[in-house]
mmCIF file of C-alpha atoms in Angstrom:
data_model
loop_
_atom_site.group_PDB
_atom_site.id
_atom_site.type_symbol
_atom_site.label_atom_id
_atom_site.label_comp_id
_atom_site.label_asym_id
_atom_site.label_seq_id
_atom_site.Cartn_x
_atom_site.Cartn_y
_atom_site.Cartn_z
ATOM 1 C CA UNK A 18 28.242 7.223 11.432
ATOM 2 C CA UNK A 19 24.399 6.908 10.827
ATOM 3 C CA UNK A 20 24.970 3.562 8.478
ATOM 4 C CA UNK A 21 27.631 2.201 11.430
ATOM 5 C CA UNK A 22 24.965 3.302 14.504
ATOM 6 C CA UNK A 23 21.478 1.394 12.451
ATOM 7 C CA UNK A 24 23.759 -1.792 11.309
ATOM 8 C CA UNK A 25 25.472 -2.683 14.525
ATOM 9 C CA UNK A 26 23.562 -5.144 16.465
ATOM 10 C CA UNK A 27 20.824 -5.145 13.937
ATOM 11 C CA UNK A 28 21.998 -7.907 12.267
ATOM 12 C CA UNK A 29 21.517 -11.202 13.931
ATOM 13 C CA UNK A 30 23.617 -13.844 11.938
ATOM 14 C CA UNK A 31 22.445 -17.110 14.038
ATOM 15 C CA UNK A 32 18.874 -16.067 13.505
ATOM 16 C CA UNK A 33 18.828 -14.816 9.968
ATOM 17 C CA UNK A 34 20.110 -18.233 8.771
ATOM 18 C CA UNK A 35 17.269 -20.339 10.757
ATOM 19 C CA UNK A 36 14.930 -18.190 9.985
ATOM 20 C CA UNK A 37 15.935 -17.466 6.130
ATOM 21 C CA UNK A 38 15.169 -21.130 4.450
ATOM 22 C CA UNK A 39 12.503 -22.276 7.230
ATOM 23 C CA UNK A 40 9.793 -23.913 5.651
ATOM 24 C CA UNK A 41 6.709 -24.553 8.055
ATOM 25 C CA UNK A 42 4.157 -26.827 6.610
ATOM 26 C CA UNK A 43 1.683 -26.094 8.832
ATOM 27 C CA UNK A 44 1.049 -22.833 7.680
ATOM 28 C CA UNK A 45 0.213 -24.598 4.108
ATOM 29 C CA UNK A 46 -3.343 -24.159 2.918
ATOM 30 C CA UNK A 47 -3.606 -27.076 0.382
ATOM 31 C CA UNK A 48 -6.955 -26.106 -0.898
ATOM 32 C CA UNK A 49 -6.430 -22.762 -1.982
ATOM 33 C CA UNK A 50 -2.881 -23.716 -3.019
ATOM 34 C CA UNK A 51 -4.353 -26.041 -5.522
ATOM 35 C CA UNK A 52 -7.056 -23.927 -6.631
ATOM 36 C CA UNK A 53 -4.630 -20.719 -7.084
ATOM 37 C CA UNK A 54 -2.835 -22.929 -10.083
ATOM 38 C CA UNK A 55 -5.331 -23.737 -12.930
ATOM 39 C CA UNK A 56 -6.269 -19.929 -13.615
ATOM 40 C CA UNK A 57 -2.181 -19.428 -14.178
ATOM 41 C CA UNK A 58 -2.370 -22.753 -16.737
ATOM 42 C CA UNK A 59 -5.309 -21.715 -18.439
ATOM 43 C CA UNK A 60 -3.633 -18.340 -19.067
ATOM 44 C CA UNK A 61 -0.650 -19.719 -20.494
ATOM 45 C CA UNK A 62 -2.090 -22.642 -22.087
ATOM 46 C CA UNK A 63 -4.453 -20.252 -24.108
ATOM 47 C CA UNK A 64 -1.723 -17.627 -25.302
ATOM 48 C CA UNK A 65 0.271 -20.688 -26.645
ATOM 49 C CA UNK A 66 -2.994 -22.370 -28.232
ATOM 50 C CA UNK A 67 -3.215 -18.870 -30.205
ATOM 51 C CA UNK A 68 -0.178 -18.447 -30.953
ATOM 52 C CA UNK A 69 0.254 -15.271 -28.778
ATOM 53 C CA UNK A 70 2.448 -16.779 -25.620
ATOM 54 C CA UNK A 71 3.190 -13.072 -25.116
ATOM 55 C CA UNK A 72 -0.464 -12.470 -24.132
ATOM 56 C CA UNK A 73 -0.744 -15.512 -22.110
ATOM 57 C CA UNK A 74 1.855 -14.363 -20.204
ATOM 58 C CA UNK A 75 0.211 -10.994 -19.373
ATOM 59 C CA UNK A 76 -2.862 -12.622 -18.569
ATOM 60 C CA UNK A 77 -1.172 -15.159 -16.456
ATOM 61 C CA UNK A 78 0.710 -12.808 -14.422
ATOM 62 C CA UNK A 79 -2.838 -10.863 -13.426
ATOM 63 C CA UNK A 80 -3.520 -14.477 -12.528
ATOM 64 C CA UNK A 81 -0.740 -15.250 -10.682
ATOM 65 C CA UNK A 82 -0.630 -11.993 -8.620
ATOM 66 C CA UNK A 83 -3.929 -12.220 -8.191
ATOM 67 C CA UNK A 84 -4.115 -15.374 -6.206
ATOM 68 C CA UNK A 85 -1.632 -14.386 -3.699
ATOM 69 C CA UNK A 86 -4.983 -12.000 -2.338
ATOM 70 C CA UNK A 87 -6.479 -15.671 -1.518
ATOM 71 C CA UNK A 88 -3.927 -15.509 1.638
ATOM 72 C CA UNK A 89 -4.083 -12.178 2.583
ATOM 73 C CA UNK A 90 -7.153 -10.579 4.537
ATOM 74 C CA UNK A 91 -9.152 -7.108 3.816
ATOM 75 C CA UNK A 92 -12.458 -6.106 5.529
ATOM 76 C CA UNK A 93 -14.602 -9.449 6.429
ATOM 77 C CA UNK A 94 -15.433 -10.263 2.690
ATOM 78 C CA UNK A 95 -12.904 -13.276 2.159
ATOM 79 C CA UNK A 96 -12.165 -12.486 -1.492
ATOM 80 C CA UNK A 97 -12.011 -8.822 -1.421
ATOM 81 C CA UNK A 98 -7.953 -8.700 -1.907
ATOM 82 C CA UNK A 99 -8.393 -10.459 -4.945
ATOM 83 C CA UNK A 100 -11.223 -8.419 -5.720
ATOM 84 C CA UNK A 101 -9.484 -5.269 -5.382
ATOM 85 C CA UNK A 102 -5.605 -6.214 -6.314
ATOM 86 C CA UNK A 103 -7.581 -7.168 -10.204
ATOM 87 C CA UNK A 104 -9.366 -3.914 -10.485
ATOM 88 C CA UNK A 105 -6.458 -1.394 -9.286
ATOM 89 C CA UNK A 106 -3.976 -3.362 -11.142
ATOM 90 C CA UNK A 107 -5.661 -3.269 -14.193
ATOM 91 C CA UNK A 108 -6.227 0.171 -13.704
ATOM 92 C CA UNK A 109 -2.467 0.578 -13.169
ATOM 93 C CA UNK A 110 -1.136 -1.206 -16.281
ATOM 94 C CA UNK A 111 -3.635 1.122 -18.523
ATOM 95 C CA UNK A 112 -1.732 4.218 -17.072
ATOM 96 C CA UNK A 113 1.787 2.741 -17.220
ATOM 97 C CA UNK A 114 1.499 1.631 -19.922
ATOM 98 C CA UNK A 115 0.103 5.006 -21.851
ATOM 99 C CA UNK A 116 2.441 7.081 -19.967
ATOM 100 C CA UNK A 117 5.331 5.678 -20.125
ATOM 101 C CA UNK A 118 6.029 7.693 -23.369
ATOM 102 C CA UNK A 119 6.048 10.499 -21.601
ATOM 103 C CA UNK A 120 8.395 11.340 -18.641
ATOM 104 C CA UNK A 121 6.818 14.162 -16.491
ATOM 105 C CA UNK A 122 3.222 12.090 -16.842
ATOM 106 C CA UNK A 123 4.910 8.585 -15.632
ATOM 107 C CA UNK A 124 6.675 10.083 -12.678
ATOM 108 C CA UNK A 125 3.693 11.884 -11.242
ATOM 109 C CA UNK A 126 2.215 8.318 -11.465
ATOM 110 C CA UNK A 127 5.414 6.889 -10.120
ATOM 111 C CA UNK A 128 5.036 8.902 -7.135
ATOM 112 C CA UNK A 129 1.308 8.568 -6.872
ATOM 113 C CA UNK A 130 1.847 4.793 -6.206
ATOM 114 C CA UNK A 131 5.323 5.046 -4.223
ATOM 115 C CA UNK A 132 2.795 7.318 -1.661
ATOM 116 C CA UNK A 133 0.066 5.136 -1.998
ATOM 117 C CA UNK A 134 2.248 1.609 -0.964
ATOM 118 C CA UNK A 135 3.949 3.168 1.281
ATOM 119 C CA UNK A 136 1.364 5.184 3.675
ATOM 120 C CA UNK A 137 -0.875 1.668 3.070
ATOM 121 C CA UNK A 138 1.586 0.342 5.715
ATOM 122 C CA UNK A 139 -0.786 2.259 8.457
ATOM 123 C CA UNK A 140 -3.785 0.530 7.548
ATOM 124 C CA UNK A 141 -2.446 -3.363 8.198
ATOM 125 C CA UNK A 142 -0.632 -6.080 5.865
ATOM 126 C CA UNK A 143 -3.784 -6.466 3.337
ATOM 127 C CA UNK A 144 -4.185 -2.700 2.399
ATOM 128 C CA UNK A 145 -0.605 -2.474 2.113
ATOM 129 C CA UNK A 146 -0.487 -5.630 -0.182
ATOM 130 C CA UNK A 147 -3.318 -4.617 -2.629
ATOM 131 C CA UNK A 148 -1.898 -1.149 -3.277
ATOM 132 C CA UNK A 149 2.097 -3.056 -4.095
ATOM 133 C CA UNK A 150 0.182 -5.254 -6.576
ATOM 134 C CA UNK A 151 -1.144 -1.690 -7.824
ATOM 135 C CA UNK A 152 2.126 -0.477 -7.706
ATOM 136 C CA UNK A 153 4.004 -3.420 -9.570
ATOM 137 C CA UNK A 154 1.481 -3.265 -12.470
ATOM 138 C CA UNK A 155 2.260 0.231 -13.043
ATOM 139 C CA UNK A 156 5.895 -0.346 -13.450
ATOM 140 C CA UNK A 157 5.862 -3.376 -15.322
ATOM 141 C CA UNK A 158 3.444 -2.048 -17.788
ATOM 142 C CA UNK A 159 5.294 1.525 -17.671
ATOM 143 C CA UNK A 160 8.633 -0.700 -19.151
ATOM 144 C CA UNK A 161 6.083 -1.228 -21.968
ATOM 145 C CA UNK A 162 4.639 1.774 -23.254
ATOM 146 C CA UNK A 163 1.848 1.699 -26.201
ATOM 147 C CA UNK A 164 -0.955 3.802 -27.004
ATOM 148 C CA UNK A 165 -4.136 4.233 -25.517
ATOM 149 C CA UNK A 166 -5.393 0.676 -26.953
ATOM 150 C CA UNK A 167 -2.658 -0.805 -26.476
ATOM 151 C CA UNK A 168 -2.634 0.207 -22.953
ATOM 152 C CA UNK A 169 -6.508 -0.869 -22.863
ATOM 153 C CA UNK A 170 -5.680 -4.310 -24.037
ATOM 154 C CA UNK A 171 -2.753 -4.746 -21.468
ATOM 155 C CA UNK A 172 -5.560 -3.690 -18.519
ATOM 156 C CA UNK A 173 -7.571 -6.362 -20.444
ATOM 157 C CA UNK A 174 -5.718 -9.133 -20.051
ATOM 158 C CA UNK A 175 -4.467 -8.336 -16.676
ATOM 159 C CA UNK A 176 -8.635 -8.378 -15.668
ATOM 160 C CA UNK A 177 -9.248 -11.245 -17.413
ATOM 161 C CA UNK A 178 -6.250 -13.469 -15.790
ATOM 162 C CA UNK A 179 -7.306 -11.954 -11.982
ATOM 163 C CA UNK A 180 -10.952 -12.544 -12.741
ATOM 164 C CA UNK A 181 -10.120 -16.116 -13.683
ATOM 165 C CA UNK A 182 -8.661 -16.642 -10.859
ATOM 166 C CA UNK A 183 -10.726 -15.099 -8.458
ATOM 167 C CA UNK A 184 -14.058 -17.475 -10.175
ATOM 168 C CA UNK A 185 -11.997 -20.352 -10.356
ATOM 169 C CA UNK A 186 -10.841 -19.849 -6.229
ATOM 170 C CA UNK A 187 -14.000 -18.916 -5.122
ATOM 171 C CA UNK A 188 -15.487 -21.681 -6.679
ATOM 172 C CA UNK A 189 -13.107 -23.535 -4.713
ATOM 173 C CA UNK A 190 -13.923 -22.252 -1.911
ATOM 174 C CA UNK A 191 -17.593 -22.826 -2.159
ATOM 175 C CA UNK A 192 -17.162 -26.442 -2.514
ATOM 176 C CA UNK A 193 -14.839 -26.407 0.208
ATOM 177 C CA UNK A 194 -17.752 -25.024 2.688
ATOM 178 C CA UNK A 195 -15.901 -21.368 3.435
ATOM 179 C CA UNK A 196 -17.965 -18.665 3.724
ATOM 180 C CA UNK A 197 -17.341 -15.777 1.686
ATOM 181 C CA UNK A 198 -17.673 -13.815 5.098
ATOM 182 C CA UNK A 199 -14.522 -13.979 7.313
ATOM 183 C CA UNK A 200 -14.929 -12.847 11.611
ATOM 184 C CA UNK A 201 -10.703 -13.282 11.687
ATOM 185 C CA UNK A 202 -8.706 -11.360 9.655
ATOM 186 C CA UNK A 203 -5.775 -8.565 9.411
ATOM 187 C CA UNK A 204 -6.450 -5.335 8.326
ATOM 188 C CA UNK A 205 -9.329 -3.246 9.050
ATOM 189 C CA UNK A 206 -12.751 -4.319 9.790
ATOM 190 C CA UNK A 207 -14.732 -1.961 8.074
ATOM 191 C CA UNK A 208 -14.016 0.590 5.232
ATOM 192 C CA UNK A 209 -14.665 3.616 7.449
ATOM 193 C CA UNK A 210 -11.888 2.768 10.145
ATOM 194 C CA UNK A 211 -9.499 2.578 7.079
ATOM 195 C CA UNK A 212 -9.913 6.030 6.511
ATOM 196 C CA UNK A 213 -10.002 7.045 9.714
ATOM 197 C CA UNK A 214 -6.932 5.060 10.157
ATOM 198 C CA UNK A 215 -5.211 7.017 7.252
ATOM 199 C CA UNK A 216 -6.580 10.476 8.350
ATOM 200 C CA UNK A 217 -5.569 10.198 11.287
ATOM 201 C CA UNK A 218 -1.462 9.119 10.580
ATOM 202 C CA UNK A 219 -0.783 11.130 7.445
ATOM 203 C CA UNK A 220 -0.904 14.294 9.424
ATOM 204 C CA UNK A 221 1.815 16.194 10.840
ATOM 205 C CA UNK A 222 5.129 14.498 10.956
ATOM 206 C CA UNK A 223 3.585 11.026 11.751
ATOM 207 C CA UNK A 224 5.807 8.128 10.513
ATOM 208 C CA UNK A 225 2.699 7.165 7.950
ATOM 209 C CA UNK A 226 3.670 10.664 6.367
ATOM 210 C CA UNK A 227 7.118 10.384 6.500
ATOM 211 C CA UNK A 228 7.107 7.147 4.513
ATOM 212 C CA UNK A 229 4.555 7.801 2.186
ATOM 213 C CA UNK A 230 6.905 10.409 1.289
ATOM 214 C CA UNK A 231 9.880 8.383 1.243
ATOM 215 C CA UNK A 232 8.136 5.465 -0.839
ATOM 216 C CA UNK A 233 6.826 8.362 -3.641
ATOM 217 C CA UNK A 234 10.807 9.732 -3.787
ATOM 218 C CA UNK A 235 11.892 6.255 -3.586
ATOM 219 C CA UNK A 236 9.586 5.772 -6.524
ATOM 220 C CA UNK A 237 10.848 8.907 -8.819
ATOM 221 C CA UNK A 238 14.350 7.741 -8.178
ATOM 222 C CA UNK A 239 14.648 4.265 -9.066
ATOM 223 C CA UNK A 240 11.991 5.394 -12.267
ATOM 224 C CA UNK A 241 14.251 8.027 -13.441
ATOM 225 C CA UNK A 242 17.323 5.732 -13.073
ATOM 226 C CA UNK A 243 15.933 2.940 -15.313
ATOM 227 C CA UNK A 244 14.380 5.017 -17.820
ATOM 228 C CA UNK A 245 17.972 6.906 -18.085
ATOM 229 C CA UNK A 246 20.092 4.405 -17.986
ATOM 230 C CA UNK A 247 18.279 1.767 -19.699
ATOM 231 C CA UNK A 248 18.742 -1.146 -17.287
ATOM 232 C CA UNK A 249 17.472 -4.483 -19.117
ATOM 233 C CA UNK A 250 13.882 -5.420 -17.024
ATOM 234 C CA UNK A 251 14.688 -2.634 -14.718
ATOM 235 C CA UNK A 252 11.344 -2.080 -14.008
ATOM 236 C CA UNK A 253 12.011 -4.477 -11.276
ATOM 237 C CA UNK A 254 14.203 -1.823 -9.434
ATOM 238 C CA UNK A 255 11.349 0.131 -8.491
ATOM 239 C CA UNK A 256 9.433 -2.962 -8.009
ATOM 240 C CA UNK A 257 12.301 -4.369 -5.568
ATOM 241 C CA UNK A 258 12.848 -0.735 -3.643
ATOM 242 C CA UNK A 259 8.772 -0.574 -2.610
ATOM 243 C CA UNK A 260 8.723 -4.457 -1.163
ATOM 244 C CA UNK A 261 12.072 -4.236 0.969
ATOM 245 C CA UNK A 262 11.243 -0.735 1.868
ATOM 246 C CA UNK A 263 9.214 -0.860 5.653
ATOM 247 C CA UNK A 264 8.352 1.557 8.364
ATOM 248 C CA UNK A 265 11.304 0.045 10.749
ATOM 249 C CA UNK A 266 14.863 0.110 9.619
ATOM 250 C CA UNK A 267 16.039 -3.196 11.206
ATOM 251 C CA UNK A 268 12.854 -4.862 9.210
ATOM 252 C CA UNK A 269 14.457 -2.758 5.726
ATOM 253 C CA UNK A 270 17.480 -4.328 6.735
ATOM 254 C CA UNK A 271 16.370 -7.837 7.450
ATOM 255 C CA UNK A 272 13.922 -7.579 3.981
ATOM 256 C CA UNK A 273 17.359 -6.625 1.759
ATOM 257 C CA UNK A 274 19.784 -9.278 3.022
ATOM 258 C CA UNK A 275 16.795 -12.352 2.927
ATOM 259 C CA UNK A 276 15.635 -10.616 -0.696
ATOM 260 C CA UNK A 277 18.743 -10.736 -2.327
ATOM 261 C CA UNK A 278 19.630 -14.134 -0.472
ATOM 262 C CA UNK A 279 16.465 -16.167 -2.146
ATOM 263 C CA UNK A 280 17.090 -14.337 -5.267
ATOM 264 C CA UNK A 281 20.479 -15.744 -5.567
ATOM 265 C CA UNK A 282 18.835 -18.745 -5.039
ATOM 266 C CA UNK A 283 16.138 -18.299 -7.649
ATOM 267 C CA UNK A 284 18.112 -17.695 -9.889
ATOM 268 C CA UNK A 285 20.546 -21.086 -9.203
ATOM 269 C CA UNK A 286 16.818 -22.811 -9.142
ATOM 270 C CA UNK A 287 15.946 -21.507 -12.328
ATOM 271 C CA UNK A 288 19.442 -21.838 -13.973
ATOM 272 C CA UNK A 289 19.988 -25.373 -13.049
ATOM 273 C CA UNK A 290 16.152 -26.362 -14.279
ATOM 274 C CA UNK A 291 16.690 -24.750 -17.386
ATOM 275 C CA UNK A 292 20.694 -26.120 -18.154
ATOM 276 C CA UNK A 293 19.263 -30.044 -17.237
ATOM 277 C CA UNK A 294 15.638 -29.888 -19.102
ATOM 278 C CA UNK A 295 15.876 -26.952 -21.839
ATOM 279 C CA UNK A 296 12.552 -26.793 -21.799
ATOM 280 C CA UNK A 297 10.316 -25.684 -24.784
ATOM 281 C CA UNK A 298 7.294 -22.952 -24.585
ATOM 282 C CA UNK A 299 5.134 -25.778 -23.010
ATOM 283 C CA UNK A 300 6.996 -27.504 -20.499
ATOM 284 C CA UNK A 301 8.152 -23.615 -19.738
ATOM 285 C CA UNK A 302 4.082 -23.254 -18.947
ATOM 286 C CA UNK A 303 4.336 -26.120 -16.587
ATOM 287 C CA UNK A 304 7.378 -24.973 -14.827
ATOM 288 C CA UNK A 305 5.756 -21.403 -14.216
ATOM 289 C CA UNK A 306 2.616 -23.444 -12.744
ATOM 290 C CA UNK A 307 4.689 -25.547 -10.713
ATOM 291 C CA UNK A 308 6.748 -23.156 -9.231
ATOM 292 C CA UNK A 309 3.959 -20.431 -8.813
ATOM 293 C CA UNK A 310 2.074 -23.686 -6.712
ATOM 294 C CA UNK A 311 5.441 -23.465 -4.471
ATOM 295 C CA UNK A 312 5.357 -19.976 -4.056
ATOM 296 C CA UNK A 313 1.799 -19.809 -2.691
ATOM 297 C CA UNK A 314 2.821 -22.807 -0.526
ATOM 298 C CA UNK A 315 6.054 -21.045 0.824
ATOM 299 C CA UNK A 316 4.267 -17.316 1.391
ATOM 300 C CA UNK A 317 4.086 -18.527 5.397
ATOM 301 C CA UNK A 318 7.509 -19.754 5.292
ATOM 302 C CA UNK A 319 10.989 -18.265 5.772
ATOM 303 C CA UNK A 320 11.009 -15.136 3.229
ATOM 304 C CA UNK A 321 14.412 -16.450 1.386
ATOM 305 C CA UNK A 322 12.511 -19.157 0.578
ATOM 306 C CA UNK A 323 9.772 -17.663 -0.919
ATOM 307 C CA UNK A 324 11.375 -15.408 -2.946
ATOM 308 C CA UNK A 325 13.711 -18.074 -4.283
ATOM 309 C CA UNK A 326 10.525 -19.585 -6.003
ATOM 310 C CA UNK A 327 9.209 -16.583 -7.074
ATOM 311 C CA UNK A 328 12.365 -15.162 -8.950
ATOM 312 C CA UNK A 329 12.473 -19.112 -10.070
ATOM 313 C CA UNK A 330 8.860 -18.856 -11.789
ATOM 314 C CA UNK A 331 9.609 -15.264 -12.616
ATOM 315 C CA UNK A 332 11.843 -16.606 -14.589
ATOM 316 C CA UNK A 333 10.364 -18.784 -16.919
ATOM 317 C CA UNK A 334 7.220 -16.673 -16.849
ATOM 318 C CA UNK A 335 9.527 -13.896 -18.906
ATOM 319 C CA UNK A 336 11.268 -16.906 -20.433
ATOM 320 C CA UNK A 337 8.124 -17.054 -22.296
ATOM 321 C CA UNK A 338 8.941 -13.964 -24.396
ATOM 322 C CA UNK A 339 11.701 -14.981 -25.368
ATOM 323 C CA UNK A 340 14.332 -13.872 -23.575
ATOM 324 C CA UNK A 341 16.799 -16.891 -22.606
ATOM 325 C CA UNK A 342 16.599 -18.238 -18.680
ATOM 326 C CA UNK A 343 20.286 -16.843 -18.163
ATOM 327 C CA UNK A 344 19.888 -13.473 -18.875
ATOM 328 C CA UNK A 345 16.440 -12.924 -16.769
ATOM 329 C CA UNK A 346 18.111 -14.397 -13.606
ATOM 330 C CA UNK A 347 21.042 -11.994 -14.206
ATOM 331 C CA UNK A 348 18.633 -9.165 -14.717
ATOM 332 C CA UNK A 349 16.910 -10.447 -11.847
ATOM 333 C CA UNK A 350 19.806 -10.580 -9.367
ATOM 334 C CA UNK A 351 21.092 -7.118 -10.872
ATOM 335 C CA UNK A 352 17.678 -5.157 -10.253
ATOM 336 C CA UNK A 353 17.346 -7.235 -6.614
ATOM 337 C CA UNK A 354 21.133 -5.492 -5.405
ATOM 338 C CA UNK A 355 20.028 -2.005 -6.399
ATOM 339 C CA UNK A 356 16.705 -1.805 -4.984
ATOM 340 C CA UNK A 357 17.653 -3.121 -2.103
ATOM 341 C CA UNK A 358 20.383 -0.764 -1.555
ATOM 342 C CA UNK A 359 18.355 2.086 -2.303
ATOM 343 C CA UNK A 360 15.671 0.816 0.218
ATOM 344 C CA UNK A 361 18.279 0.233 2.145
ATOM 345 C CA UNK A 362 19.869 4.467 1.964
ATOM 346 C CA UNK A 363 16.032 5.375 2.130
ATOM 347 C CA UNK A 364 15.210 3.471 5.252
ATOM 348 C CA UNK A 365 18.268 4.908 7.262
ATOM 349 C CA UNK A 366 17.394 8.494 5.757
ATOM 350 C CA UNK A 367 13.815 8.210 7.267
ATOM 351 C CA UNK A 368 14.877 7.144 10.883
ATOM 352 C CA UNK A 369 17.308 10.126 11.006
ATOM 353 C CA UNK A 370 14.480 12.151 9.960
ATOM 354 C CA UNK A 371 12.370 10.790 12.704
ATOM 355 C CA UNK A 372 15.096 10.890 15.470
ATOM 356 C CA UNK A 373 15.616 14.613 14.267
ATOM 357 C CA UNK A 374 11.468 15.063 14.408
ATOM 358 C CA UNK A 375 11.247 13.593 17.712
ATOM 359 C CA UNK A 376 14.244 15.749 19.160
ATOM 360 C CA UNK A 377 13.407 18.670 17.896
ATOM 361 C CA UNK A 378 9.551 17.851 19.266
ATOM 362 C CA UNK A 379 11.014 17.821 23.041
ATOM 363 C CA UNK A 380 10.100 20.435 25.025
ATOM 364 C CA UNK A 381 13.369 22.609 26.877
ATOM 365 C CA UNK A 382 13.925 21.578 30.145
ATOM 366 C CA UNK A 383 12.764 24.436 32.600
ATOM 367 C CA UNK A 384 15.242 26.975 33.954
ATOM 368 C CA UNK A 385 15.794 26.046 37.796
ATOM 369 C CA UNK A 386 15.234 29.590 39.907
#
């Protein structure tokens, strides 16, 4: 009755498919576009050069991540999202990686960051987007565990590919004439009314808290189930779960049916590339460029869209490890279904935890005589 009572109405068909594939080129920022690509070629160029494409990658996808913080906005310092997406993600792969050995130590983490993204959502779109790049480098690197140097050289390369690509954007930027201060922005304006923002709605039985408690579950759950179960890349479960997951059911809803929509269509990109041009460890660098160029320009466009490049360059980024094009898309599409649907359970558990809060927090009517 609860699944039957959020889904009616809540899906509208006619709008869902205009909205789904939209692409608005105004919303394009061509300089930053362009300069967001070179740090992600370097990267890859380098770990082929050496001989080590697997470290390329790495570095590359600190890079790539990264330079999605040149669209979003944090406090009035223009590149702080980069700034602070490279240090807490390198951070975050050092401890997934090192703990991911051992269970009880990786799902305290787990939950740590499932909290983190999710009671983020209070503060505005940027805080919430730094602490899911956070989040995603703990998982990915958690699917890798190593030892404490090991985990130090993963943090590494992660810092080295986001501080290449915050010098080479800022540069950009520079020559562009953009100040490094912004007046316009999302987010907070100064540091102190983020944590007064925070203080104030993880208290009680605020929706902040009831999320951030969600997310943290959310995050124990889908850990536990690909650690058990030993889903291929299912470190993208976890991963999937805490970007569908939002405050609003109908947006949860909206979040799973466009997600696994452009990943369907990621993968068909990425399939059909790969069957026509079988590309080698180079041209795969240029396709991950390419299509990571796309997804920067299709962030502001319909959110199928942008996750059908994305799971496109995802791809071939893995591709570089070796695994074959067909079997990351399928992994891809696999991990995409279940975290959805478990964002999906989640959301609907939280609103009948809030209707039940708010009932409960109505005061009896008075007794007439």
């Amino acid at each position: 009755m609860i699944v039957h009572r959020l889904l009616r109405g809540r899906i509208p068909v006619r709008r869902y498919s205009q909205e789904m594939f939209a692409f608005r080129r105004g919303d394009i920022r061509p300089e930053t576009v362009i300069a967001c690509m070179p740090a992600i070629a370097i990267c890859l160029a380098a770990g082929i050069w050496f001989g080590s494409p697997d470290f390329g990658l790495v570095a590359a996808s600190g890079a790539f991540s990264v330079g999605f913080g040149a669209f979003q906005r944090f406090t009035a310092v223009r590149a702080a999202p980069m700034i602070l997406a490279m240090v807490g993600m390198s951070v975050a792969a050092w401890v997934g990686s090192f703990s991911g050995s051992y269970m009880p130590l990786m799902l305290l983490f787990a939950a740590v960051f499932g909290a983190l993204c999710g009671g983020a959502n209070a503060a505005g779109p940027g805080a919430w987007w730094i602490t899911l790049q956070w989040a995603i480098a703990f998982f990915v690197a958690d699917a890798f565990p190593s030892d404490m140097m090991g985990a130090l050289g993963r943090a590494a390369l992660i810092f080295s590919g986001g501080l290449l690509q915050i010098l080479v954007v800022t540069i950009v930027w520079a020559l562009a004439g953009k100040s490094s201060i912004i007046r316009e922005h999302d987010g907070t304006e100064r540091w102190q009314d983020l944590f007064a923002v925070m203080g104030r709605r993880l208290t009680g039985h605020s929706d902040t808290l009831r999320i951030a408690i969600a997310t943290a579950i959310l995050a124990v759950v889908t850990t536990l189930m690909t650690k058990t179960a030993d889903i291929p890349n299912g470190y993208w479960i976890p991963v999937t779960a805490l970007i569908i997951l939002k405050p609003q059911s109908d947006k949860t809803i909206e979040r799973v049916v466009f997600r696994i929509c452009g990943t369907v269509a990621g993968a068909g990109i990425a399939t059909l590339i790969a069957a026509l041009l079988r590309p080698d460890e180079s041209l795969l660098a240029v396709l991950v460029v390419v299509l990571a160029g796309l997804a920067y320009s299709m962030q502001r466009s319909g959110y199928a869209a942008f996750v059908a490049t994305v799971t496109a360059c995802v791809a071939f980024l893995v591709s570089l490890a070796g695994l074959p094009e067909i079997e990351v898309v399928e992994h891809r599409i696999t991990a995409t279904v279940i975290g959805g649907l478990l964002a999906l359970v989640t959301a609907i558990c939280v609103d009948a935890w809030a209707r039940r809060s708010r009932g409960s927090a109505e005061p009896p009517p008075a007794s007439e005589g």
